Amino acid sequence: MFSVFVPSESSLKKAVVEDLSALPETAVWIDLFNPTSVEDKAVERLAGIAIPTREDMQEIEISSRLYIENGARYMTATLMCQSDTDMPRTTAVTFILGDHRLVTVRYDQPKPFSLVEAKLARTCTPAITGEMVLMELLDAVIDRCADILERCGAEIDQVSHDIFEPESERHGHAKQYSQILIAIGRKGDLTSKVRESLVSIGRLVTFLSAVVEGVKWSKDMREQLKTMQRDVASLTDHASYLSNKITFVLDAMLGVVNLEQNNIIKLFSVMAVVLMPPTLIASIYGMNFKVMPELEWVHGYPMALVMMLIAAIVPYWIFKFKKWL
């Protein structure tokens, strides 16, 4: 299906078109969501442009994502979806700008689209154009990426606190290290997807800045493009910083797990050393030789117990003295 947005006195009115022959000529934004081939052709007739297929949108070459054809500017970017869930994903969205009309082609529901739609439905200038709608969408996408990175940074700080909390607050094996590792993995996946989206948006903004040199855009819109470039660059750097921090936290988590495992192995080793001399004494007096004078001794059994106790205490005391425990 697709939605058509037509400017009114103070807002952008939305209409879900069912009669494909009744597309309004005054539409400044046509939003194609999971379009059919019939809908593609109807929009192509109205806008005089070619609608890329889903396979075309998945291409990763710059020449296939950012190009000009028949006077229209085709720009495909990778946007975040479902970032608030445990299974975030990215989707390709194509922006086609031509004759002051914007056509968007998407197969998912990035949150910035609904935000911009609600904003323009409340208030906008009657002279709004497709270029202005595109700027609103790009601005919303960048703001959304910034919000995701801000939330991700706070959650990474919490994970770091859980790992490096004071020893007095630890609860031994009750500590759920597996859950921490899963959280680190999810934050790393989310950060990498946001960084991928930012790189894609950065290329789109750079391409748009280059092609507007020959187009009569207002000074405010040109300044807004420059601001977007700076924002994308700073957010990309911040995403790289978070990726490095996640790597550090992951290494620290694995180090803590290794220390826990080493402590367990050390405990078993100490117990083995402590019990070895008593076991040796018990095995000696468990031998079935006929000539063993101690077997007939009245105090032989208590003496053997005392020897085993001393043999266990002495190694433990040596370990404590050398601070191996």
PDB file of C-alpha atoms in Angstrom, residues 127-314:
ATOM      1  CA  ALA A 127       4.440  25.971   0.916  1.00  0.00           C
ATOM      2  CA  ILE A 128       6.095  22.738   2.045  1.00  0.00           C
ATOM      3  CA  THR A 129       7.973  20.799  -0.632  1.00  0.00           C
ATOM      4  CA  GLY A 130       9.429  17.358  -0.978  1.00  0.00           C
ATOM      5  CA  GLU A 131      12.868  18.737  -0.107  1.00  0.00           C
ATOM      6  CA  MET A 132      11.550  19.999   3.234  1.00  0.00           C
ATOM      7  CA  VAL A 133       9.935  16.660   4.018  1.00  0.00           C
ATOM      8  CA  LEU A 134      13.228  14.923   3.214  1.00  0.00           C
ATOM      9  CA  MET A 135      15.099  17.208   5.578  1.00  0.00           C
ATOM     10  CA  GLU A 136      12.575  16.463   8.328  1.00  0.00           C
ATOM     11  CA  LEU A 137      12.997  12.724   7.779  1.00  0.00           C
ATOM     12  CA  LEU A 138      16.788  12.871   7.797  1.00  0.00           C
ATOM     13  CA  ASP A 139      16.782  15.026  10.915  1.00  0.00           C
ATOM     14  CA  ALA A 140      14.448  12.567  12.660  1.00  0.00           C
ATOM     15  CA  VAL A 141      16.644   9.618  11.640  1.00  0.00           C
ATOM     16  CA  ILE A 142      19.773  11.283  13.039  1.00  0.00           C
ATOM     17  CA  ASP A 143      17.977  12.205  16.274  1.00  0.00           C
ATOM     18  CA  ARG A 144      16.765   8.618  16.583  1.00  0.00           C
ATOM     19  CA  CYS A 145      20.301   7.275  16.176  1.00  0.00           C
ATOM     20  CA  ALA A 146      21.500   9.707  18.842  1.00  0.00           C
ATOM     21  CA  ASP A 147      18.790   8.520  21.259  1.00  0.00           C
ATOM     22  CA  ILE A 148      19.699   4.881  20.667  1.00  0.00           C
ATOM     23  CA  LEU A 149      23.399   5.541  21.263  1.00  0.00           C
ATOM     24  CA  GLU A 150      22.613   7.516  24.425  1.00  0.00           C
ATOM     25  CA  ARG A 151      20.496   4.674  25.807  1.00  0.00           C
ATOM     26  CA  CYS A 152      23.057   2.085  24.759  1.00  0.00           C
ATOM     27  CA  GLY A 153      25.835   4.021  26.499  1.00  0.00           C
ATOM     28  CA  ALA A 154      23.869   4.156  29.752  1.00  0.00           C
ATOM     29  CA  GLU A 155      23.179   0.417  29.608  1.00  0.00           C
ATOM     30  CA  ILE A 156      26.838  -0.343  28.932  1.00  0.00           C
ATOM     31  CA  ASP A 157      27.782   1.722  31.997  1.00  0.00           C
ATOM     32  CA  GLN A 158      25.360  -0.358  34.063  1.00  0.00           C
ATOM     33  CA  VAL A 159      26.885  -3.588  32.742  1.00  0.00           C
ATOM     34  CA  SER A 160      30.349  -2.249  33.580  1.00  0.00           C
ATOM     35  CA  HIS A 161      29.192  -1.474  37.129  1.00  0.00           C
ATOM     36  CA  ASP A 162      27.808  -5.002  37.494  1.00  0.00           C
ATOM     37  CA  ILE A 163      31.196  -6.431  36.500  1.00  0.00           C
ATOM     38  CA  PHE A 164      33.403  -4.156  38.601  1.00  0.00           C
ATOM     39  CA  GLU A 165      31.157  -3.849  41.647  1.00  0.00           C
ATOM     40  CA  PRO A 166      32.884  -3.979  45.069  1.00  0.00           C
ATOM     41  CA  GLU A 167      33.919  -7.405  46.266  1.00  0.00           C
ATOM     42  CA  SER A 168      31.657  -7.047  49.324  1.00  0.00           C
ATOM     43  CA  GLU A 169      28.598  -6.875  47.044  1.00  0.00           C
ATOM     44  CA  ARG A 170      29.430  -9.998  45.105  1.00  0.00           C
ATOM     45  CA  HIS A 171      27.306 -13.054  45.624  1.00  0.00           C
ATOM     46  CA  GLY A 172      29.640 -15.720  44.348  1.00  0.00           C
ATOM     47  CA  HIS A 173      28.133 -18.205  41.997  1.00  0.00           C
ATOM     48  CA  ALA A 174      24.698 -16.564  42.279  1.00  0.00           C
ATOM     49  CA  LYS A 175      26.029 -13.821  40.000  1.00  0.00           C
ATOM     50  CA  GLN A 176      24.546 -14.357  36.563  1.00  0.00           C
ATOM     51  CA  TYR A 177      27.586 -13.938  34.333  1.00  0.00           C
ATOM     52  CA  SER A 178      25.763 -15.557  31.428  1.00  0.00           C
ATOM     53  CA  GLN A 179      23.136 -12.799  31.480  1.00  0.00           C
ATOM     54  CA  ILE A 180      25.856 -10.146  31.498  1.00  0.00           C
ATOM     55  CA  LEU A 181      27.541 -11.753  28.494  1.00  0.00           C
ATOM     56  CA  ILE A 182      24.215 -11.854  26.642  1.00  0.00           C
ATOM     57  CA  ALA A 183      23.625  -8.165  27.452  1.00  0.00           C
ATOM     58  CA  ILE A 184      27.109  -7.259  26.185  1.00  0.00           C
ATOM     59  CA  GLY A 185      26.479  -9.163  22.967  1.00  0.00           C
ATOM     60  CA  ARG A 186      23.158  -7.433  22.378  1.00  0.00           C
ATOM     61  CA  LYS A 187      24.613  -3.978  22.990  1.00  0.00           C
ATOM     62  CA  GLY A 188      27.469  -4.731  20.621  1.00  0.00           C
ATOM     63  CA  ASP A 189      25.033  -5.847  17.927  1.00  0.00           C
ATOM     64  CA  LEU A 190      22.856  -2.760  18.420  1.00  0.00           C
ATOM     65  CA  THR A 191      25.843  -0.402  18.332  1.00  0.00           C
ATOM     66  CA  SER A 192      27.188  -1.965  15.142  1.00  0.00           C
ATOM     67  CA  LYS A 193      23.786  -1.610  13.452  1.00  0.00           C
ATOM     68  CA  VAL A 194      23.514   2.043  14.507  1.00  0.00           C
ATOM     69  CA  ARG A 195      27.003   2.689  13.186  1.00  0.00           C
ATOM     70  CA  GLU A 196      26.069   1.051   9.880  1.00  0.00           C
ATOM     71  CA  SER A 197      23.005   3.285   9.674  1.00  0.00           C
ATOM     72  CA  LEU A 198      25.052   6.394  10.483  1.00  0.00           C
ATOM     73  CA  VAL A 199      27.626   5.600   7.785  1.00  0.00           C
ATOM     74  CA  SER A 200      24.804   5.162   5.285  1.00  0.00           C
ATOM     75  CA  ILE A 201      23.114   8.428   6.326  1.00  0.00           C
ATOM     76  CA  GLY A 202      26.462  10.223   6.201  1.00  0.00           C
ATOM     77  CA  ARG A 203      26.997   9.158   2.598  1.00  0.00           C
ATOM     78  CA  LEU A 204      23.450  10.237   1.718  1.00  0.00           C
ATOM     79  CA  VAL A 205      23.884  13.689   3.283  1.00  0.00           C
ATOM     80  CA  THR A 206      27.237  14.145   1.545  1.00  0.00           C
ATOM     81  CA  PHE A 207      25.674  13.176  -1.794  1.00  0.00           C
ATOM     82  CA  LEU A 208      22.761  15.529  -1.180  1.00  0.00           C
ATOM     83  CA  SER A 209      25.122  18.373  -0.296  1.00  0.00           C
ATOM     84  CA  ALA A 210      26.990  17.858  -3.546  1.00  0.00           C
ATOM     85  CA  VAL A 211      23.930  17.788  -5.804  1.00  0.00           C
ATOM     86  CA  VAL A 212      22.249  20.835  -4.268  1.00  0.00           C
ATOM     87  CA  GLU A 213      25.028  23.063  -5.557  1.00  0.00           C
ATOM     88  CA  GLY A 214      23.148  23.357  -8.818  1.00  0.00           C
ATOM     89  CA  VAL A 215      19.711  23.538  -7.200  1.00  0.00           C
ATOM     90  CA  LYS A 216      18.079  26.611  -5.732  1.00  0.00           C
ATOM     91  CA  TRP A 217      17.796  25.541  -2.127  1.00  0.00           C
ATOM     92  CA  SER A 218      17.316  28.075   0.632  1.00  0.00           C
ATOM     93  CA  LYS A 219      20.227  29.151   2.778  1.00  0.00           C
ATOM     94  CA  ASP A 220      18.588  27.613   5.857  1.00  0.00           C
ATOM     95  CA  MET A 221      18.344  24.210   4.190  1.00  0.00           C
ATOM     96  CA  ARG A 222      21.986  24.359   3.122  1.00  0.00           C
ATOM     97  CA  GLU A 223      23.002  25.232   6.679  1.00  0.00           C
ATOM     98  CA  GLN A 224      20.831  22.385   7.946  1.00  0.00           C
ATOM     99  CA  LEU A 225      22.652  19.971   5.647  1.00  0.00           C
ATOM    100  CA  LYS A 226      26.009  21.123   7.028  1.00  0.00           C
ATOM    101  CA  THR A 227      24.709  20.665  10.572  1.00  0.00           C
ATOM    102  CA  MET A 228      23.564  17.159   9.680  1.00  0.00           C
ATOM    103  CA  GLN A 229      27.010  16.320   8.339  1.00  0.00           C
ATOM    104  CA  ARG A 230      28.618  17.451  11.595  1.00  0.00           C
ATOM    105  CA  ASP A 231      26.057  15.550  13.674  1.00  0.00           C
ATOM    106  CA  VAL A 232      26.559  12.346  11.695  1.00  0.00           C
ATOM    107  CA  ALA A 233      30.338  12.628  12.006  1.00  0.00           C
ATOM    108  CA  SER A 234      30.171  13.159  15.779  1.00  0.00           C
ATOM    109  CA  LEU A 235      27.662  10.321  16.259  1.00  0.00           C
ATOM    110  CA  THR A 236      29.800   7.990  14.164  1.00  0.00           C
ATOM    111  CA  ASP A 237      32.781   8.771  16.394  1.00  0.00           C
ATOM    112  CA  HIS A 238      30.636   8.158  19.470  1.00  0.00           C
ATOM    113  CA  ALA A 239      29.453   4.830  18.043  1.00  0.00           C
ATOM    114  CA  SER A 240      33.096   3.838  17.501  1.00  0.00           C
ATOM    115  CA  TYR A 241      33.867   4.825  21.107  1.00  0.00           C
ATOM    116  CA  LEU A 242      30.982   2.667  22.361  1.00  0.00           C
ATOM    117  CA  SER A 243      32.193  -0.249  20.235  1.00  0.00           C
ATOM    118  CA  ASN A 244      35.650   0.015  21.815  1.00  0.00           C
ATOM    119  CA  LYS A 245      34.075   0.246  25.263  1.00  0.00           C
ATOM    120  CA  ILE A 246      31.967  -2.839  24.614  1.00  0.00           C
ATOM    121  CA  THR A 247      35.098  -4.715  23.555  1.00  0.00           C
ATOM    122  CA  PHE A 248      36.827  -3.644  26.779  1.00  0.00           C
ATOM    123  CA  VAL A 249      33.821  -4.670  28.908  1.00  0.00           C
ATOM    124  CA  LEU A 250      33.666  -8.034  27.127  1.00  0.00           C
ATOM    125  CA  ASP A 251      37.379  -8.652  27.766  1.00  0.00           C
ATOM    126  CA  ALA A 252      36.907  -7.652  31.412  1.00  0.00           C
ATOM    127  CA  MET A 253      33.930  -9.985  31.752  1.00  0.00           C
ATOM    128  CA  LEU A 254      35.887 -12.899  30.304  1.00  0.00           C
ATOM    129  CA  GLY A 255      38.764 -12.037  32.660  1.00  0.00           C
ATOM    130  CA  VAL A 256      36.424 -12.130  35.664  1.00  0.00           C
ATOM    131  CA  VAL A 257      35.054 -15.492  34.540  1.00  0.00           C
ATOM    132  CA  ASN A 258      38.595 -16.836  34.181  1.00  0.00           C
ATOM    133  CA  LEU A 259      39.449 -15.606  37.688  1.00  0.00           C
ATOM    134  CA  GLU A 260      36.383 -17.348  39.093  1.00  0.00           C
ATOM    135  CA  GLN A 261      37.349 -20.562  37.338  1.00  0.00           C
ATOM    136  CA  ASN A 262      40.940 -20.266  38.570  1.00  0.00           C
ATOM    137  CA  ASN A 263      39.716 -19.794  42.135  1.00  0.00           C
ATOM    138  CA  ILE A 264      37.621 -22.940  41.871  1.00  0.00           C
ATOM    139  CA  ILE A 265      40.529 -24.911  40.437  1.00  0.00           C
ATOM    140  CA  LYS A 266      42.819 -23.539  43.158  1.00  0.00           C
ATOM    141  CA  LEU A 267      40.348 -24.646  45.835  1.00  0.00           C
ATOM    142  CA  PHE A 268      40.295 -28.178  44.458  1.00  0.00           C
ATOM    143  CA  SER A 269      44.097 -28.208  44.265  1.00  0.00           C
ATOM    144  CA  VAL A 270      44.442 -27.114  47.901  1.00  0.00           C
ATOM    145  CA  MET A 271      41.939 -29.716  49.031  1.00  0.00           C
ATOM    146  CA  ALA A 272      43.838 -32.391  47.148  1.00  0.00           C
ATOM    147  CA  VAL A 273      47.151 -31.366  48.761  1.00  0.00           C
ATOM    148  CA  VAL A 274      45.590 -31.157  52.241  1.00  0.00           C
ATOM    149  CA  LEU A 275      44.006 -34.603  51.984  1.00  0.00           C
ATOM    150  CA  MET A 276      46.971 -36.322  50.367  1.00  0.00           C
ATOM    151  CA  PRO A 277      49.115 -36.908  53.561  1.00  0.00           C
ATOM    152  CA  PRO A 278      46.167 -38.233  55.622  1.00  0.00           C
ATOM    153  CA  THR A 279      45.287 -40.505  52.737  1.00  0.00           C
ATOM    154  CA  LEU A 280      48.884 -41.760  52.654  1.00  0.00           C
ATOM    155  CA  ILE A 281      48.842 -42.545  56.396  1.00  0.00           C
ATOM    156  CA  ALA A 282      45.475 -44.273  56.141  1.00  0.00           C
ATOM    157  CA  SER A 283      46.619 -46.327  53.174  1.00  0.00           C
ATOM    158  CA  ILE A 284      49.761 -47.448  55.029  1.00  0.00           C
ATOM    159  CA  TYR A 285      47.795 -48.792  57.959  1.00  0.00           C
ATOM    160  CA  GLY A 286      45.275 -50.336  55.637  1.00  0.00           C
ATOM    161  CA  MET A 287      47.850 -52.723  54.180  1.00  0.00           C
ATOM    162  CA  ASN A 288      47.366 -56.426  55.003  1.00  0.00           C
ATOM    163  CA  PHE A 289      50.839 -57.325  56.231  1.00  0.00           C
ATOM    164  CA  LYS A 290      51.179 -59.750  59.145  1.00  0.00           C
ATOM    165  CA  VAL A 291      54.151 -58.006  60.740  1.00  0.00           C
ATOM    166  CA  MET A 292      52.885 -54.500  61.616  1.00  0.00           C
ATOM    167  CA  PRO A 293      53.623 -53.806  65.318  1.00  0.00           C
ATOM    168  CA  GLU A 294      51.305 -50.775  65.397  1.00  0.00           C
ATOM    169  CA  LEU A 295      48.270 -52.987  64.750  1.00  0.00           C
ATOM    170  CA  GLU A 296      48.662 -54.582  68.174  1.00  0.00           C
ATOM    171  CA  TRP A 297      49.358 -51.275  69.928  1.00  0.00           C
ATOM    172  CA  VAL A 298      46.586 -50.056  72.191  1.00  0.00           C
ATOM    173  CA  HIS A 299      47.104 -46.419  71.224  1.00  0.00           C
ATOM    174  CA  GLY A 300      47.738 -47.144  67.538  1.00  0.00           C
ATOM    175  CA  TYR A 301      44.308 -46.043  66.306  1.00  0.00           C
ATOM    176  CA  PRO A 302      44.242 -42.681  68.175  1.00  0.00           C
ATOM    177  CA  MET A 303      47.833 -42.089  67.119  1.00  0.00           C
ATOM    178  CA  ALA A 304      46.949 -42.649  63.453  1.00  0.00           C
ATOM    179  CA  LEU A 305      44.046 -40.192  63.714  1.00  0.00           C
ATOM    180  CA  VAL A 306      46.275 -37.560  65.297  1.00  0.00           C
ATOM    181  CA  MET A 307      48.910 -38.051  62.570  1.00  0.00           C
ATOM    182  CA  MET A 308      46.295 -37.661  59.836  1.00  0.00           C
ATOM    183  CA  LEU A 309      44.948 -34.482  61.438  1.00  0.00           C
ATOM    184  CA  ILE A 310      48.426 -32.990  61.782  1.00  0.00           C
ATOM    185  CA  ALA A 311      49.275 -34.006  58.204  1.00  0.00           C
ATOM    186  CA  ALA A 312      46.187 -32.107  56.993  1.00  0.00           C
ATOM    187  CA  ILE A 313      46.705 -28.966  59.116  1.00  0.00           C
ATOM    188  CA  VAL A 314      50.407 -28.462  58.279  1.00  0.00           C
TER     189      VAL A 314
END
